[in-house]
Coordinates of C-alpha atoms in Angstrom, one line a residue:
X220 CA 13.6 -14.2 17.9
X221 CA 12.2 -14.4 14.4
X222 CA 8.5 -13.8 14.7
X223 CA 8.1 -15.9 11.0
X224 CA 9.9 -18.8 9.9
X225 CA 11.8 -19.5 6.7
X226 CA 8.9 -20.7 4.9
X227 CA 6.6 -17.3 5.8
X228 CA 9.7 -15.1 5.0
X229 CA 10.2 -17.2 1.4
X230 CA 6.6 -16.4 1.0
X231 CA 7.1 -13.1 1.7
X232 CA 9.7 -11.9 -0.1
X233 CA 8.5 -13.9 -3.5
X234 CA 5.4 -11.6 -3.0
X235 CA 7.7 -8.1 -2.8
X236 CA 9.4 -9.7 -5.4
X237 CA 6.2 -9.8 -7.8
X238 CA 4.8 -6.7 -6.7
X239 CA 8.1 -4.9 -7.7
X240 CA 8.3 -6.5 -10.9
X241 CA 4.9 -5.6 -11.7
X242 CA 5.6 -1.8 -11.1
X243 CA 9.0 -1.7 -12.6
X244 CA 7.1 -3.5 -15.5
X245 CA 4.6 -0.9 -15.2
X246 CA 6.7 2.1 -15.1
X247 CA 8.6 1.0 -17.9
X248 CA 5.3 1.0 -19.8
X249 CA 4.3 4.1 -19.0
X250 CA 7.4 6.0 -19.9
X251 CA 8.0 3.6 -23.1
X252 CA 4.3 4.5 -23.7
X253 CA 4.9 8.7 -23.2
X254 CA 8.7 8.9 -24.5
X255 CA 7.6 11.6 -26.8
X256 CA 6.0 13.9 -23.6
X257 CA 9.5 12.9 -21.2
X258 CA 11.6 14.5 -24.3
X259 CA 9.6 17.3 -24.7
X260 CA 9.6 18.0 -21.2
X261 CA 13.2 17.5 -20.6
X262 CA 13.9 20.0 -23.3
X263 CA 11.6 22.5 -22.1
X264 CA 12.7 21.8 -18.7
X265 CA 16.3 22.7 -19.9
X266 CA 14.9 25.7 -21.6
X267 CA 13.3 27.1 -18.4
X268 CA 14.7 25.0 -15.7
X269 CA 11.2 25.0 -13.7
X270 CA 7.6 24.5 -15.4
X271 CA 4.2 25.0 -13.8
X272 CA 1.9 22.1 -13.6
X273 CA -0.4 23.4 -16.5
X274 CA 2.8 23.3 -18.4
X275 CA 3.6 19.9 -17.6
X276 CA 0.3 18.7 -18.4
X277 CA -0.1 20.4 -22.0
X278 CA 3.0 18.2 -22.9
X279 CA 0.4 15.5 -22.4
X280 CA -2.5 17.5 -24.4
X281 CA 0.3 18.2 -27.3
X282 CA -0.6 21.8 -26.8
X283 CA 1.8 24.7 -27.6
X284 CA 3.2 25.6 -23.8
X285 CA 5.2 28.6 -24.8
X286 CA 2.2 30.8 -24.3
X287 CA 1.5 29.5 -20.9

């Protein structure tokens, strides 16, 4: 037994539907928004394989992070 009908699961799905959207549209954003910090951090990342958080975080700060 279905515990919703059709119309609640229509309902429901347009709503994960949105809310997806909304955070892919989101993430997109984000990244488009910090493309400079992911390419910086991918190349230090395939300098040193592993950074620390304080690392990561002075990609953000545009600070020099070989001294860190």
């Amino acid at each position: 037994d279905k515990a919703y009908t059709g119309n609640v699961a229509s309902i429901i799905d347009k709503e994960v539907k949105k809310i997806v959207d909304d955070c892919y549209t989101d993430a997109k954003r984000i990244l488009t928004e910090n493309m400079d910090v992911l390419h910086s951090c991918a190349s230090l990342l395939l300098e040193k394989e592993r950074i620390s958080r304080e690392e990561f975080e002075a990609l953000f700060k545009n600070e020099e992070v070989e001294n860190l």
